[in-house]
GROMACS .gro file of C-alpha atoms in nm:
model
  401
    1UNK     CA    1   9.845   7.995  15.875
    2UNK     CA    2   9.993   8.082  16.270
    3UNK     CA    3  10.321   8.229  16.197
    4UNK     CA    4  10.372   8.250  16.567
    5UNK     CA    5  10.557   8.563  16.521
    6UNK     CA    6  10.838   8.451  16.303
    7UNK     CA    7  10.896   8.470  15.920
    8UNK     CA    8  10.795   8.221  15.631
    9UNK     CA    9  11.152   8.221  15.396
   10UNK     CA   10  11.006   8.114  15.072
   11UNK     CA   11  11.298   8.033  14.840
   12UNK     CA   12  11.190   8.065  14.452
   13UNK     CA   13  11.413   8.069  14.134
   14UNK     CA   14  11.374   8.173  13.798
   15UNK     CA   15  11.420   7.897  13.483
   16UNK     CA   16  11.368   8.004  13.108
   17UNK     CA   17  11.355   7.730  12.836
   18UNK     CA   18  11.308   7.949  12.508
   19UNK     CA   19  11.327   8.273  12.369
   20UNK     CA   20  11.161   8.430  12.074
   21UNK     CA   21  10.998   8.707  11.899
   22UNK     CA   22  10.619   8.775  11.820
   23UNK     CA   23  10.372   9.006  11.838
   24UNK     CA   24  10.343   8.969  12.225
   25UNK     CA   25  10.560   8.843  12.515
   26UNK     CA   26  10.559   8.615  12.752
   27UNK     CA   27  10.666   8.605  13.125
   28UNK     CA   28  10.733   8.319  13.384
   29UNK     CA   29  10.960   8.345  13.636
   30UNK     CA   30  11.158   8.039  13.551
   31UNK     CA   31  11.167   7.966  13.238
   32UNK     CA   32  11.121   8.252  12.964
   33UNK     CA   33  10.965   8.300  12.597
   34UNK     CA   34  11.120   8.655  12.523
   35UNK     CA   35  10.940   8.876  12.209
   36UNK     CA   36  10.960   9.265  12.221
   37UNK     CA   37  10.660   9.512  12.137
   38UNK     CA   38  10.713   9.842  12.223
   39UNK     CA   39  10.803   9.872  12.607
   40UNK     CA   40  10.650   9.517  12.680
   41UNK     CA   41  10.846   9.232  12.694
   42UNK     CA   42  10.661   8.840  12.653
   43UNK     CA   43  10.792   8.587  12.875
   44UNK     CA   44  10.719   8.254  12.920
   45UNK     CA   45  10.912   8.082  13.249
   46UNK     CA   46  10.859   7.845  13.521
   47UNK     CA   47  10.861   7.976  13.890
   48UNK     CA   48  10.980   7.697  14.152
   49UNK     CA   49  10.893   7.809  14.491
   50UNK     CA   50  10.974   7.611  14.751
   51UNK     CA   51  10.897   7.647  15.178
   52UNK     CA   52  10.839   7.471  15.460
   53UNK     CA   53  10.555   7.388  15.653
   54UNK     CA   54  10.641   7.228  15.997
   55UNK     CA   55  10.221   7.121  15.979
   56UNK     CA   56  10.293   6.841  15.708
   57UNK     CA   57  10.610   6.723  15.896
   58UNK     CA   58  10.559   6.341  15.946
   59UNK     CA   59  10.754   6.012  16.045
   60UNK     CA   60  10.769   5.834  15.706
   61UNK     CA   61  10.839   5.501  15.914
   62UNK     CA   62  10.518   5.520  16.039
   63UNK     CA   63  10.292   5.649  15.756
   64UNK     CA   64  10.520   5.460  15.469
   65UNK     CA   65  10.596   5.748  15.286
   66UNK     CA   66  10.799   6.019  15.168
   67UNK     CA   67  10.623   6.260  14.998
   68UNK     CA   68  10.296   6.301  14.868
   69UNK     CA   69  10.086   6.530  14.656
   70UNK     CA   70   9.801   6.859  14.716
   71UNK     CA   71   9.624   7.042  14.511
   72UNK     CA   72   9.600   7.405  14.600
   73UNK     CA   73   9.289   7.389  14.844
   74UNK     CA   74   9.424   7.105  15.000
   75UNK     CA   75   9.729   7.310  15.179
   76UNK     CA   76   9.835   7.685  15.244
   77UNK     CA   77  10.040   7.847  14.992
   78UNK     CA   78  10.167   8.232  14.986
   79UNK     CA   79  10.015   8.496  14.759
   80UNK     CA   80  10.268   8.589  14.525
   81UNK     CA   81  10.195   8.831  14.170
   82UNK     CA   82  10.364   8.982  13.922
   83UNK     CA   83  10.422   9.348  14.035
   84UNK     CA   84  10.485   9.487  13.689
   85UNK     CA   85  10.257   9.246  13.455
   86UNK     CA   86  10.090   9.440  13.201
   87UNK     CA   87   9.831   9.157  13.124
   88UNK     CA   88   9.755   8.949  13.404
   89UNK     CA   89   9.806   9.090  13.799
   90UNK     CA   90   9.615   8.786  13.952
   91UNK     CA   91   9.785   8.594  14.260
   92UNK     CA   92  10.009   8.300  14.128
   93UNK     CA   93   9.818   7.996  14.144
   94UNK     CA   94   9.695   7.700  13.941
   95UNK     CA   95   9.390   7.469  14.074
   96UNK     CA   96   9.505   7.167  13.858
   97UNK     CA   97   9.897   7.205  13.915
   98UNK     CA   98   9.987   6.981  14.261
   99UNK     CA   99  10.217   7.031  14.507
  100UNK     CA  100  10.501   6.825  14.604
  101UNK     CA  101  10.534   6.783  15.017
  102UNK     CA  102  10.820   6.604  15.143
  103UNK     CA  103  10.839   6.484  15.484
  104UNK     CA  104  10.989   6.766  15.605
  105UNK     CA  105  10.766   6.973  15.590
  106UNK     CA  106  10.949   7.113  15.283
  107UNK     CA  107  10.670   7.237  14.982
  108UNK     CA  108  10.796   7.265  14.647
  109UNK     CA  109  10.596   7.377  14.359
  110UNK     CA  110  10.653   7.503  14.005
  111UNK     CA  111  10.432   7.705  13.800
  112UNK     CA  112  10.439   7.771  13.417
  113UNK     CA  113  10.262   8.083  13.298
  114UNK     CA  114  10.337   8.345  13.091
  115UNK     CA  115  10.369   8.753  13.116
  116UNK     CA  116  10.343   9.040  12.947
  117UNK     CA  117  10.539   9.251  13.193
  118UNK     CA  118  10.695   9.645  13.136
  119UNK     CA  119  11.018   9.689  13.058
  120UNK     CA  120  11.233  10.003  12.998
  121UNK     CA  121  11.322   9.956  12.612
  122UNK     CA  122  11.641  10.174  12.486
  123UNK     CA  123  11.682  10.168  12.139
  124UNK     CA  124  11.916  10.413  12.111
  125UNK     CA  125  12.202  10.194  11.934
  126UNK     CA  126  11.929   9.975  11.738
  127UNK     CA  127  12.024   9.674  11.614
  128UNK     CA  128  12.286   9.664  11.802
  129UNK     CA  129  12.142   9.709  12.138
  130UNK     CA  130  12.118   9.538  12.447
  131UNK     CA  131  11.811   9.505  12.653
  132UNK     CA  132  11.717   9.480  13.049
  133UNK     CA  133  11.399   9.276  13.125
  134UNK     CA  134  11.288   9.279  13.537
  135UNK     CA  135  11.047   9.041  13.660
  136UNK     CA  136  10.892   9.181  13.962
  137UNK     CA  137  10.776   8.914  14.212
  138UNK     CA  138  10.627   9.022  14.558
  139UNK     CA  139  10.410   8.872  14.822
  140UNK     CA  140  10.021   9.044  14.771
  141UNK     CA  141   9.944   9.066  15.129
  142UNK     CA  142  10.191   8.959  15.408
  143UNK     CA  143  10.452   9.175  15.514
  144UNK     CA  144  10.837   9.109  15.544
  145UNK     CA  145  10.709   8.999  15.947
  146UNK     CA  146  10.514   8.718  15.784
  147UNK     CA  147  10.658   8.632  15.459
  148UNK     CA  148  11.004   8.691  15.338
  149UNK     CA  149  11.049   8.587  14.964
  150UNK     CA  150  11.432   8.432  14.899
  151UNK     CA  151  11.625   8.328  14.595
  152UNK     CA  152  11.750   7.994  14.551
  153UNK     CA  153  12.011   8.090  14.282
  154UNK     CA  154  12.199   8.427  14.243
  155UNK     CA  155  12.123   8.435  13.856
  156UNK     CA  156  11.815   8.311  13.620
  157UNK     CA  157  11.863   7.952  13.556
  158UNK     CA  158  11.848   7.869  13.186
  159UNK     CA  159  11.928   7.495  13.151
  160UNK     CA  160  11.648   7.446  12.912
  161UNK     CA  161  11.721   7.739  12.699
  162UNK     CA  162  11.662   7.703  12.373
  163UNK     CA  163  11.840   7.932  12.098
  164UNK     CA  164  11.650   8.221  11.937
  165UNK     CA  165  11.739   8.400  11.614
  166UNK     CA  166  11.705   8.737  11.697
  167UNK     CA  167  11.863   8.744  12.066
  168UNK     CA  168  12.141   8.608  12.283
  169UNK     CA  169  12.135   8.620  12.669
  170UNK     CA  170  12.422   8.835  12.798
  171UNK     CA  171  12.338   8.780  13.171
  172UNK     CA  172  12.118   8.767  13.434
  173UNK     CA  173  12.088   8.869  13.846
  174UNK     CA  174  11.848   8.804  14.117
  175UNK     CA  175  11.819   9.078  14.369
  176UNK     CA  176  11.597   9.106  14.699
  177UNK     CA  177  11.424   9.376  14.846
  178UNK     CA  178  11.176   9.579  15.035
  179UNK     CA  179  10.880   9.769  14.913
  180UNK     CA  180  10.715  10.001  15.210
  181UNK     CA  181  10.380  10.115  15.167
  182UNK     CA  182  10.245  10.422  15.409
  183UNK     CA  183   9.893  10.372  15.495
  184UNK     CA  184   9.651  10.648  15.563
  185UNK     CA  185   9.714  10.680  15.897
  186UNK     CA  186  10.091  10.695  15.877
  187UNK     CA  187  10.182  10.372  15.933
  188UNK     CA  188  10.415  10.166  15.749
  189UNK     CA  189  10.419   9.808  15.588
  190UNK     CA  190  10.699   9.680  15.427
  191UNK     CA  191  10.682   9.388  15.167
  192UNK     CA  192  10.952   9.112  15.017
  193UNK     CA  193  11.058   9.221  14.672
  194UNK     CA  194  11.241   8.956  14.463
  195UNK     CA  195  11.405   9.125  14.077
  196UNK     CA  196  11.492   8.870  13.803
  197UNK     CA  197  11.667   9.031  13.602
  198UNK     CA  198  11.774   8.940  13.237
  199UNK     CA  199  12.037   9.112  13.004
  200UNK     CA  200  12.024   9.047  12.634
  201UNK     CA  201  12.164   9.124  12.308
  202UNK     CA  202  12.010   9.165  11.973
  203UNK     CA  203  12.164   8.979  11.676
  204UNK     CA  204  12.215   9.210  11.440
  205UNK     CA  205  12.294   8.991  11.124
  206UNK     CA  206  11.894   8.976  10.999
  207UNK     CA  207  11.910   9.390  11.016
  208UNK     CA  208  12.259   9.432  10.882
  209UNK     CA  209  12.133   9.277  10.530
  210UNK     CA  210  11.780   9.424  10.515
  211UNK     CA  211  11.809   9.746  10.665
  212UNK     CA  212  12.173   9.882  10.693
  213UNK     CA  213  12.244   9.782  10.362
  214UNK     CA  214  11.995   9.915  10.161
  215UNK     CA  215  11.980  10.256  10.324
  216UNK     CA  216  12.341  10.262  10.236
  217UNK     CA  217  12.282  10.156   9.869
  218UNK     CA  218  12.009  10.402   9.814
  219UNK     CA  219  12.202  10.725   9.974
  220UNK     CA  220  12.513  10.656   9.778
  221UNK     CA  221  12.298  10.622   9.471
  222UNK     CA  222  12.100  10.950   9.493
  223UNK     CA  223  12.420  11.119   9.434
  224UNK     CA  224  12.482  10.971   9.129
  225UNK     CA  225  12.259  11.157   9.004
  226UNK     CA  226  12.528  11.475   8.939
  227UNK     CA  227  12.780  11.249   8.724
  228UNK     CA  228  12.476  11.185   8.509
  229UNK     CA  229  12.520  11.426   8.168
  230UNK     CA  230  12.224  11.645   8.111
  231UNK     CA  231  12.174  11.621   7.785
  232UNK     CA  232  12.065  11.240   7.862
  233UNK     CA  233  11.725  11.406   8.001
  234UNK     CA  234  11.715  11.132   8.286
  235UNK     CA  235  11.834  11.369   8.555
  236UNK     CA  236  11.511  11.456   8.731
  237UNK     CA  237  11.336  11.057   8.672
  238UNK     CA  238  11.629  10.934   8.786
  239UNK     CA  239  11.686  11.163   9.153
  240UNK     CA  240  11.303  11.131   9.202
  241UNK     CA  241  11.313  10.777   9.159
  242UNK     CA  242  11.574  10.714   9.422
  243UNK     CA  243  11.379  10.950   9.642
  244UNK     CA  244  11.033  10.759   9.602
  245UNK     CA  245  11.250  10.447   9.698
  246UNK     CA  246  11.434  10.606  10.049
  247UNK     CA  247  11.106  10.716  10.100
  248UNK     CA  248  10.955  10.343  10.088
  249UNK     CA  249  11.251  10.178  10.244
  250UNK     CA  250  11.235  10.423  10.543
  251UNK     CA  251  10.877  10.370  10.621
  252UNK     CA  252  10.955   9.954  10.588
  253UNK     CA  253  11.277  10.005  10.825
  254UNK     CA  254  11.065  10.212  11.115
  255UNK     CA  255  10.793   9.930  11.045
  256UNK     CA  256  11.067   9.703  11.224
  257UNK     CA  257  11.234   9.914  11.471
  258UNK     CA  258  11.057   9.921  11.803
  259UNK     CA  259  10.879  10.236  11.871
  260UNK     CA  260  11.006  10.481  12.193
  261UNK     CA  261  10.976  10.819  12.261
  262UNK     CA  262  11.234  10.757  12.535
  263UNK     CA  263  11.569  10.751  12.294
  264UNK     CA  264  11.586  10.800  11.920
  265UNK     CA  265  11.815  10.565  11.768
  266UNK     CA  266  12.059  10.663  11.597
  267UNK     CA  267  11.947  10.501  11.281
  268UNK     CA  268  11.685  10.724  11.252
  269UNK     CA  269  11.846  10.943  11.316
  270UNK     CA  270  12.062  10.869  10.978
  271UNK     CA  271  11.805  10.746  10.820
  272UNK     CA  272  11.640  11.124  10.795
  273UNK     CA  273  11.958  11.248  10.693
  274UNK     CA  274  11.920  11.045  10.378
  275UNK     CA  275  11.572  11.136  10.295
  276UNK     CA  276  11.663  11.532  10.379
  277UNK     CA  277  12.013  11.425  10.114
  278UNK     CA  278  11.775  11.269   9.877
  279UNK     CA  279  11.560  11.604   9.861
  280UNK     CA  280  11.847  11.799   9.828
  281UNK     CA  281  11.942  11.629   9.519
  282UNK     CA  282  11.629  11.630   9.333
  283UNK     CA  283  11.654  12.055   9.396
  284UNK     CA  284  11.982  12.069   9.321
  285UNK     CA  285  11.950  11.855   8.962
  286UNK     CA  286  11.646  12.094   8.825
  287UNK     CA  287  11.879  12.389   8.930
  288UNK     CA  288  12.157  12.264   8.753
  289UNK     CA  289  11.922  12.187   8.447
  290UNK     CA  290  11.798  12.494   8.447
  291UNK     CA  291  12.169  12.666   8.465
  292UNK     CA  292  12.230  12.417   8.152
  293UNK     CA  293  11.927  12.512   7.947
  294UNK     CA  294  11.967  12.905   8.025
  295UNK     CA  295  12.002  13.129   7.716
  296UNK     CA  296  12.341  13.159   7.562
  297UNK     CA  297  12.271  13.522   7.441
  298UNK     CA  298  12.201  13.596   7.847
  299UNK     CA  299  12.571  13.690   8.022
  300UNK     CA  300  12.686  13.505   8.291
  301UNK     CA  301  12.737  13.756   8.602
  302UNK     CA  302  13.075  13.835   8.680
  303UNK     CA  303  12.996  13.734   9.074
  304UNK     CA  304  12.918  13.400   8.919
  305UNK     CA  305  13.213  13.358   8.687
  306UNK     CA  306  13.425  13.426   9.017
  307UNK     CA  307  13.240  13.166   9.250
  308UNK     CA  308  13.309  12.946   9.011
  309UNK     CA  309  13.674  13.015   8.999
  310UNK     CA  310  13.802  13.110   9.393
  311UNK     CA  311  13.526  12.815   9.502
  312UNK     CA  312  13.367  12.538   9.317
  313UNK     CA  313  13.640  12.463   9.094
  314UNK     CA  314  13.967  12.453   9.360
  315UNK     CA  315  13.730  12.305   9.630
  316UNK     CA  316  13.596  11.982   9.398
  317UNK     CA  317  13.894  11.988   9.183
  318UNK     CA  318  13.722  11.993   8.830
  319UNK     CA  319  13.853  11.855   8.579
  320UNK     CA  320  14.153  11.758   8.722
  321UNK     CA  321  14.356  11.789   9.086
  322UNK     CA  322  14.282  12.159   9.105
  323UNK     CA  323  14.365  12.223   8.738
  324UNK     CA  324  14.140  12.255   8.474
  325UNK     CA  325  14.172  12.280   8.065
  326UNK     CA  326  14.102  12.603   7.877
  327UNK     CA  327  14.079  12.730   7.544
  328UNK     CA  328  14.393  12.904   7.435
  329UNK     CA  329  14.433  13.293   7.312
  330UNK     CA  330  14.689  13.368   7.069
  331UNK     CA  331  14.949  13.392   7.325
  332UNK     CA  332  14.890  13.027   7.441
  333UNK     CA  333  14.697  13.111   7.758
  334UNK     CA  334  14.384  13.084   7.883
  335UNK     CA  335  14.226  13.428   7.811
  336UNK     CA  336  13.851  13.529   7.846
  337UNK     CA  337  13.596  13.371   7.640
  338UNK     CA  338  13.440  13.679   7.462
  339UNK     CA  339  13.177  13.491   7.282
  340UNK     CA  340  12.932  13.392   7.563
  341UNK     CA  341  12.728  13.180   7.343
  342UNK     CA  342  13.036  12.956   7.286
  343UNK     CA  343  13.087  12.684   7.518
  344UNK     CA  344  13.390  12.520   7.685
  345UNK     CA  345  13.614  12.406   7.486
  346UNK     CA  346  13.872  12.122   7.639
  347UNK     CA  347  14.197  12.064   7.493
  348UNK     CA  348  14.491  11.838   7.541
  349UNK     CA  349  14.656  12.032   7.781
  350UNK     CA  350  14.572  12.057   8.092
  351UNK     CA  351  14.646  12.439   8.301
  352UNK     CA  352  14.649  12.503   8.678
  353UNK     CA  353  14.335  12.749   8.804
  354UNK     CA  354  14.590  13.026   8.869
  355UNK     CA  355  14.624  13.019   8.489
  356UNK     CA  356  14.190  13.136   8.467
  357UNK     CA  357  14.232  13.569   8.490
  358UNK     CA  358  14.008  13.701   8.703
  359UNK     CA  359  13.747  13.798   8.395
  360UNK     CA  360  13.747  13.488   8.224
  361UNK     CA  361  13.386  13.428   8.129
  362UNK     CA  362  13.226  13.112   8.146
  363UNK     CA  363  12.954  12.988   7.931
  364UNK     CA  364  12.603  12.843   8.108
  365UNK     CA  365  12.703  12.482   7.978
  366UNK     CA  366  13.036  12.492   8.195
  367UNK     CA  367  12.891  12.604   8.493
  368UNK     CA  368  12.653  12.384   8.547
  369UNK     CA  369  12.872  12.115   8.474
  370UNK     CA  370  13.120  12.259   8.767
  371UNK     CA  371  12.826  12.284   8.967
  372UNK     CA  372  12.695  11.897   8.900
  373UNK     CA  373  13.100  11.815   8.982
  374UNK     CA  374  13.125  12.018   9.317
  375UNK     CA  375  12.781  11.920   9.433
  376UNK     CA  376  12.877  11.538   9.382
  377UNK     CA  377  13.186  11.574   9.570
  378UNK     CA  378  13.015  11.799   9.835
  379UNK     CA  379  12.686  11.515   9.888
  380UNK     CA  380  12.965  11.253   9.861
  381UNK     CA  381  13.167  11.413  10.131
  382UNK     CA  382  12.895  11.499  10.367
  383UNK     CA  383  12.741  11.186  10.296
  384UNK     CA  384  13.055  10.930  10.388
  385UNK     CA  385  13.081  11.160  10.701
  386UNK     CA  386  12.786  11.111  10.801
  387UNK     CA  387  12.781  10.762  10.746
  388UNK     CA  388  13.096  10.663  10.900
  389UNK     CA  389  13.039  10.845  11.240
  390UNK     CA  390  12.673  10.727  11.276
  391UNK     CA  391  12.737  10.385  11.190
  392UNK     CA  392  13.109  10.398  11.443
  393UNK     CA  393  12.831  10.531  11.730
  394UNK     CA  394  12.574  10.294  11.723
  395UNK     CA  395  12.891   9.995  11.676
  396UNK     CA  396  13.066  10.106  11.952
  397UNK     CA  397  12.765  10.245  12.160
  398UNK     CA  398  12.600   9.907  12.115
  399UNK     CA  399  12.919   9.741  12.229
  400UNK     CA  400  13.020   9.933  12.530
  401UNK     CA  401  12.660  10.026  12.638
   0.00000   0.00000   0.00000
């Protein structure tokens, strides 16, 4: 084609009909299919493109008609790809798909196809992120002096959308630019750029109900485990049960999150914390059977006797709000247990921690049941920390991001 030293404008727009998730994704540069895999994105679109040609420009008077139809070797259309396909970086064309010339000289022509092309996922705020998908459409070989690529429409056009389960569109913008390319002498060629770009939103609902709530479920029961009595000997089957089943649900939930080395969301993030939680327990039951099953005839250190009393007992309030009941001396106090070998005996009246003297002895029974108390508040603690500012980032990250 002459271009007689001026510019072709071709004027193209961007339509998507559907949107879905698979296993691959699909491109077209009007109307799109959208599925995620990893840092590809499947599209499937329709690109009009529309020019004119002042060689098909006719008197329809004379020739009795308005328009006609060509196949692609019947008139000149530009070379247009993909720039950032991942499957298919051929030039845009279809031998079977006509072209509709208007008397005018004016070309239009659509194309259906779809693309695998790269996008930039963040999955930082997973499920409730938000997504930015860029079609790449530039002119293979003439430069902006030849060809200059236009939009028709500012945004995507997506009056044949059709609704998908797992995303909503949030918006969309069609930008134009200029790549230059420096040849090997120096020179410079510049080429027409044209950006569809496409904002969406993940529905979390599907996630919410088979992945939030479960992990939740399972970390609040592996602590539990410490308001379980000892002597029911389900302790350790119990803990390691739990554990097996974080274990499980974590490798189902990373099954269904998309893999990137770029971010780590903040679910994992969380959902680590629970495994690491879930461990925890399971050490912390055997060492509070073992504490339970220890000798009586063996003495309980004194350093232990006063962890128990300046720490675990004020900070977990056994027993009561920072009280606790005690067997009575002769004087009606609580005085030290000299029998080692006899256990904790509660009574109906209930006696501040000020009212334990420094020497009071504690038998192996009671302090591993003030340790399964303070480690269930501690886990519980820690654990509804944890939970409330993960789960308040990735909200309000996914909301604002």
């Amino acid at each position: 084609m002459d271009f007689n030293g001026k510019s072709l404008y071709l004027s193209t727009i961007l339509l998507i009909d559907t949107l879905k998730e698979s296993k691959a994704q699909n491109c077209n540069n009007n109307k799109i299919n959208r599925e995620q895999i990893e840092d590809s994105y499947q599209e499937k679109s329709t690109n009009r493109q529309e020019w004119e040609d002042e060689r098909l420009v006719w008197d329809p008077a004379v020739d009795d008609a308005e328009f006609y139809f060509a196949f692609d070797s019947e008139i000149w259309k530009p070379e247009l790809f993909v720039d950032n396909s991942l499957a298919d970086v051929s030039i845009l064309n279809d031998q079977y798909l006509q072209f509709r010339v208007e008397n005018t000289g004016l070309v239009e022509w659509e194309l259906p196809r779809i693309f695998v092309v790269h996008c930039d996922v963040d999955i930082q705020f997973f499920p409730f992120d938000k997504q930015s998908c860029l079609v790449e459409l530039t002119s293979w070989a003439y430069s902006v002096h030849e060809l200059v690529v236009t939009a028709l429409y500012e945004t995507v056009q997506f009056e044949e959308m059709r609704t998908n389960g797992e995303w909503t569109i949030e918006s969309s913008k069609v930008e134009t630019r200029n790549f230059t390319e420096v040849k090997p002498g120096g020179t410079e060629r510049s080429y027409s750029v044209i950006d569809f770009t496409i904002i969406i939103k993940r529905n979390p609902s599907h996630y919410i109900s088979s992945t939030i709530l479960p992990i939740l479920a399972t970390s609040v029961l592996s602590i539990l485990v410490f308001i379980l009595p000892v002597d029911s000997g389900e302790k350790v089957g119990y803990t390691l049960t739990v554990l097996l089943a974080e274990a499980v649900l974590l490798t189902l939930v990373q099954d269904s999150m998309p893999s990137s080395s770029k971010n780590i969301s903040y679910l994992s993030v969380y959902l680590a914390m629970t495994l690491v939680l879930g461990v925890l327990c399971v050490i912390l039951t055997v060492l509070v059977i073992r504490v339970h099953h220890r000798s009586p005839n063996i003495p309980v250190p004194q350093r232990i006797n006063v962890l128990m009393l300046k720490m675990c007992i004020p900070l977990s309030c056994w027993r009561g709000c920072c009280c606790s009941r005690g067997k009575k001396n002769a004087n009606g106090k609580v005085g030290p247990n000299t029998d080692p070998s006899e256990a904790y005996v509660d009574t109906d009246d209930q006696k501040n921690i000020e009212d334990f003297p420094e020497d009071y002895l504690f038998a192996w029974t009671e302090i591993a049941a003030i340790m399964d108390w303070f480690f269930f508040i501690l886990l519980s603690t820690i654990t509804a920390l944890c939970t409330v500012v993960l789960m308040s980032i990735v909200i309000v990250g996914g909301i604002i991001s």
